[in-house]
Amino acid sequence: MTSTPHPSDLDPAIAARLKRSADGLVPAIAQQYDTGEVLMLGWMDDEALHRTLTTGRCTYWSRSRQEYWVKGDTSGHFQHVKSVALDCDADTVLVKVDQVGAACHTGARTCFDADVLPVTQ
C-alpha cells in the first residue's frame, strides 16, 4: 500500500528540502531527549511533520492503516516533542521527545531492546 500525498501547511522551505520515498514519506526516529535512548521508528509525510512541529506531539503516518496517528492518543504513551532535526541528506527526521510510558506497540519502553543481534569481529 502506498500513501496518498495530503495537502499540508508545512513551511515550504522545509518541504523543499525533504527527500521523500516514492510514497511521499520520510522515516522519523524518536529518541528520548535526555538519555539518548532510541525509542522507535515511524513514518511522516509533510502533514505529519507539520502537525509534529506545531502541536508538540508526535504525529505519524500509518502505512498499514493509511491514516495519521498521534502517539499516545489510544495508548496513553505520549511523546512530547523537545526538538526536531533533519539529517544531512534531509531524508530522515530525528525527533527528540519526552516519552511517557512505552514507545513500542508491544508495551516495551523501546522497539530496539528485544532482538539484539550478535556482533562478531
mmCIF file of C-alpha atoms in Angstrom:
data_model
loop_
_atom_site.group_PDB
_atom_site.id
_atom_site.type_symbol
_atom_site.label_atom_id
_atom_site.label_comp_id
_atom_site.label_asym_id
_atom_site.label_seq_id
_atom_site.Cartn_x
_atom_site.Cartn_y
_atom_site.Cartn_z
ATOM 1 C CA MET A 1 0.000 0.000 0.000
ATOM 2 C CA THR A 2 1.217 3.455 -0.736
ATOM 3 C CA SER A 3 0.135 6.648 0.877
ATOM 4 C CA THR A 4 -1.516 9.479 -0.943
ATOM 5 C CA PRO A 5 0.101 12.888 -0.586
ATOM 6 C CA HIS A 6 -2.021 15.105 1.613
ATOM 7 C CA PRO A 7 -2.224 18.884 1.440
ATOM 8 C CA SER A 8 -0.051 20.410 4.104
ATOM 9 C CA ASP A 9 0.748 23.696 5.752
ATOM 10 C CA LEU A 10 4.370 22.607 6.265
ATOM 11 C CA ASP A 11 6.725 25.538 5.780
ATOM 12 C CA PRO A 12 7.570 25.493 2.044
ATOM 13 C CA ALA A 13 11.279 25.965 2.827
ATOM 14 C CA ILE A 14 11.268 22.769 4.903
ATOM 15 C CA ALA A 15 9.128 20.888 2.382
ATOM 16 C CA ALA A 16 11.519 21.822 -0.427
ATOM 17 C CA ARG A 17 14.445 20.275 1.468
ATOM 18 C CA LEU A 18 12.806 16.920 2.258
ATOM 19 C CA LYS A 19 13.844 13.873 0.260
ATOM 20 C CA ARG A 20 10.875 11.545 0.435
ATOM 21 C CA SER A 21 10.442 7.891 -0.515
ATOM 22 C CA ALA A 22 8.376 7.013 -3.580
ATOM 23 C CA ASP A 23 5.262 7.000 -1.380
ATOM 24 C CA GLY A 24 5.948 10.523 -0.050
ATOM 25 C CA LEU A 25 7.271 9.519 3.363
ATOM 26 C CA VAL A 26 10.397 10.066 5.433
ATOM 27 C CA PRO A 27 11.492 7.851 8.310
ATOM 28 C CA ALA A 28 11.205 9.528 11.702
ATOM 29 C CA ILE A 29 13.352 8.285 14.560
ATOM 30 C CA ALA A 30 12.058 9.019 18.062
ATOM 31 C CA GLN A 31 14.797 9.418 20.681
ATOM 32 C CA GLN A 32 14.487 10.133 24.410
ATOM 33 C CA TYR A 33 15.771 13.706 24.690
ATOM 34 C CA ASP A 34 17.675 13.408 27.981
ATOM 35 C CA THR A 35 19.198 9.909 27.748
ATOM 36 C CA GLY A 36 19.702 9.469 24.008
ATOM 37 C CA GLU A 37 17.790 6.164 24.089
ATOM 38 C CA VAL A 38 16.447 5.291 20.618
ATOM 39 C CA LEU A 39 12.756 4.535 21.103
ATOM 40 C CA MET A 40 11.126 3.782 17.769
ATOM 41 C CA LEU A 41 10.914 4.480 14.067
ATOM 42 C CA GLY A 42 7.766 5.800 12.429
ATOM 43 C CA TRP A 43 6.915 7.442 9.118
ATOM 44 C CA MET A 44 5.927 11.022 8.365
ATOM 45 C CA ASP A 45 4.647 12.832 5.329
ATOM 46 C CA ASP A 46 4.644 16.625 5.095
ATOM 47 C CA GLU A 47 1.409 16.962 7.045
ATOM 48 C CA ALA A 48 2.545 14.633 9.856
ATOM 49 C CA LEU A 49 5.754 16.649 10.167
ATOM 50 C CA HIS A 50 3.766 19.901 10.172
ATOM 51 C CA ARG A 51 1.491 18.589 12.938
ATOM 52 C CA THR A 52 4.501 17.383 14.946
ATOM 53 C CA LEU A 53 6.186 20.785 14.673
ATOM 54 C CA THR A 54 3.073 22.790 15.550
ATOM 55 C CA THR A 55 1.383 20.665 18.247
ATOM 56 C CA GLY A 56 4.353 19.454 20.281
ATOM 57 C CA ARG A 57 3.124 15.854 19.969
ATOM 58 C CA CYS A 58 4.474 13.284 17.515
ATOM 59 C CA THR A 59 2.164 12.583 14.609
ATOM 60 C CA TYR A 60 2.966 9.721 12.255
ATOM 61 C CA TRP A 61 1.509 8.283 9.059
ATOM 62 C CA SER A 62 0.386 4.673 9.473
ATOM 63 C CA ARG A 63 1.305 2.780 6.335
ATOM 64 C CA SER A 64 -0.912 -0.161 7.290
ATOM 65 C CA ARG A 65 -3.997 1.860 8.261
ATOM 66 C CA GLN A 66 -3.409 4.684 5.769
ATOM 67 C CA GLU A 67 -4.156 7.349 8.377
ATOM 68 C CA TYR A 68 -2.458 9.747 10.773
ATOM 69 C CA TRP A 69 -1.916 8.736 14.359
ATOM 70 C CA VAL A 70 -0.761 10.813 17.280
ATOM 71 C CA LYS A 71 1.456 8.821 19.603
ATOM 72 C CA GLY A 72 -0.435 8.309 22.851
ATOM 73 C CA ASP A 73 -3.975 9.110 21.728
ATOM 74 C CA THR A 74 -5.084 5.496 22.158
ATOM 75 C CA SER A 75 -2.320 4.043 24.343
ATOM 76 C CA GLY A 76 -1.713 6.920 26.744
ATOM 77 C CA HIS A 77 2.014 6.597 25.960
ATOM 78 C CA PHE A 78 2.675 10.130 24.780
ATOM 79 C CA GLN A 79 5.684 11.623 23.024
ATOM 80 C CA HIS A 80 6.154 15.270 23.948
ATOM 81 C CA VAL A 81 8.408 16.903 21.348
ATOM 82 C CA LYS A 82 11.559 18.637 22.592
ATOM 83 C CA SER A 83 13.293 19.162 19.215
ATOM 84 C CA VAL A 84 13.136 18.086 15.573
ATOM 85 C CA ALA A 85 16.095 17.845 13.195
ATOM 86 C CA LEU A 86 16.743 16.689 9.656
ATOM 87 C CA ASP A 87 19.776 14.580 8.892
ATOM 88 C CA CYS A 88 22.456 15.863 6.499
ATOM 89 C CA ASP A 89 20.630 14.464 3.436
ATOM 90 C CA ALA A 90 17.180 15.663 4.609
ATOM 91 C CA ASP A 91 15.827 12.143 4.148
ATOM 92 C CA THR A 92 15.367 11.250 7.827
ATOM 93 C CA VAL A 93 13.807 13.133 10.729
ATOM 94 C CA LEU A 94 15.110 12.875 14.300
ATOM 95 C CA VAL A 95 12.505 13.783 16.903
ATOM 96 C CA LYS A 96 13.805 14.150 20.435
ATOM 97 C CA VAL A 97 10.930 13.505 22.801
ATOM 98 C CA ASP A 98 9.995 13.079 26.405
ATOM 99 C CA GLN A 99 8.432 9.617 26.232
ATOM 100 C CA VAL A 100 5.647 8.873 28.702
ATOM 101 C CA GLY A 101 5.229 5.112 29.072
ATOM 102 C CA ALA A 102 6.130 2.559 26.422
ATOM 103 C CA ALA A 103 7.199 3.646 22.947
ATOM 104 C CA CYS A 104 6.737 0.232 21.329
ATOM 105 C CA HIS A 105 3.354 -1.200 20.382
ATOM 106 C CA THR A 106 4.383 -4.371 22.274
ATOM 107 C CA GLY A 107 4.420 -2.428 25.542
ATOM 108 C CA ALA A 108 8.215 -2.247 25.750
ATOM 109 C CA ARG A 109 9.982 1.015 26.518
ATOM 110 C CA THR A 110 11.809 0.870 23.166
ATOM 111 C CA CYS A 111 11.323 -1.068 19.946
ATOM 112 C CA PHE A 112 15.031 -1.893 19.894
ATOM 113 C CA ASP A 113 15.690 -3.963 23.003
ATOM 114 C CA ALA A 114 14.060 -7.337 22.335
ATOM 115 C CA ASP A 115 16.108 -8.674 19.420
ATOM 116 C CA VAL A 116 19.737 -7.672 19.862
ATOM 117 C CA LEU A 117 21.812 -9.351 17.166
ATOM 118 C CA PRO A 118 25.255 -10.811 17.861
ATOM 119 C CA VAL A 119 28.206 -8.877 16.526
ATOM 120 C CA THR A 120 31.341 -10.778 15.604
ATOM 121 C CA GLN A 121 34.584 -9.022 14.953
#
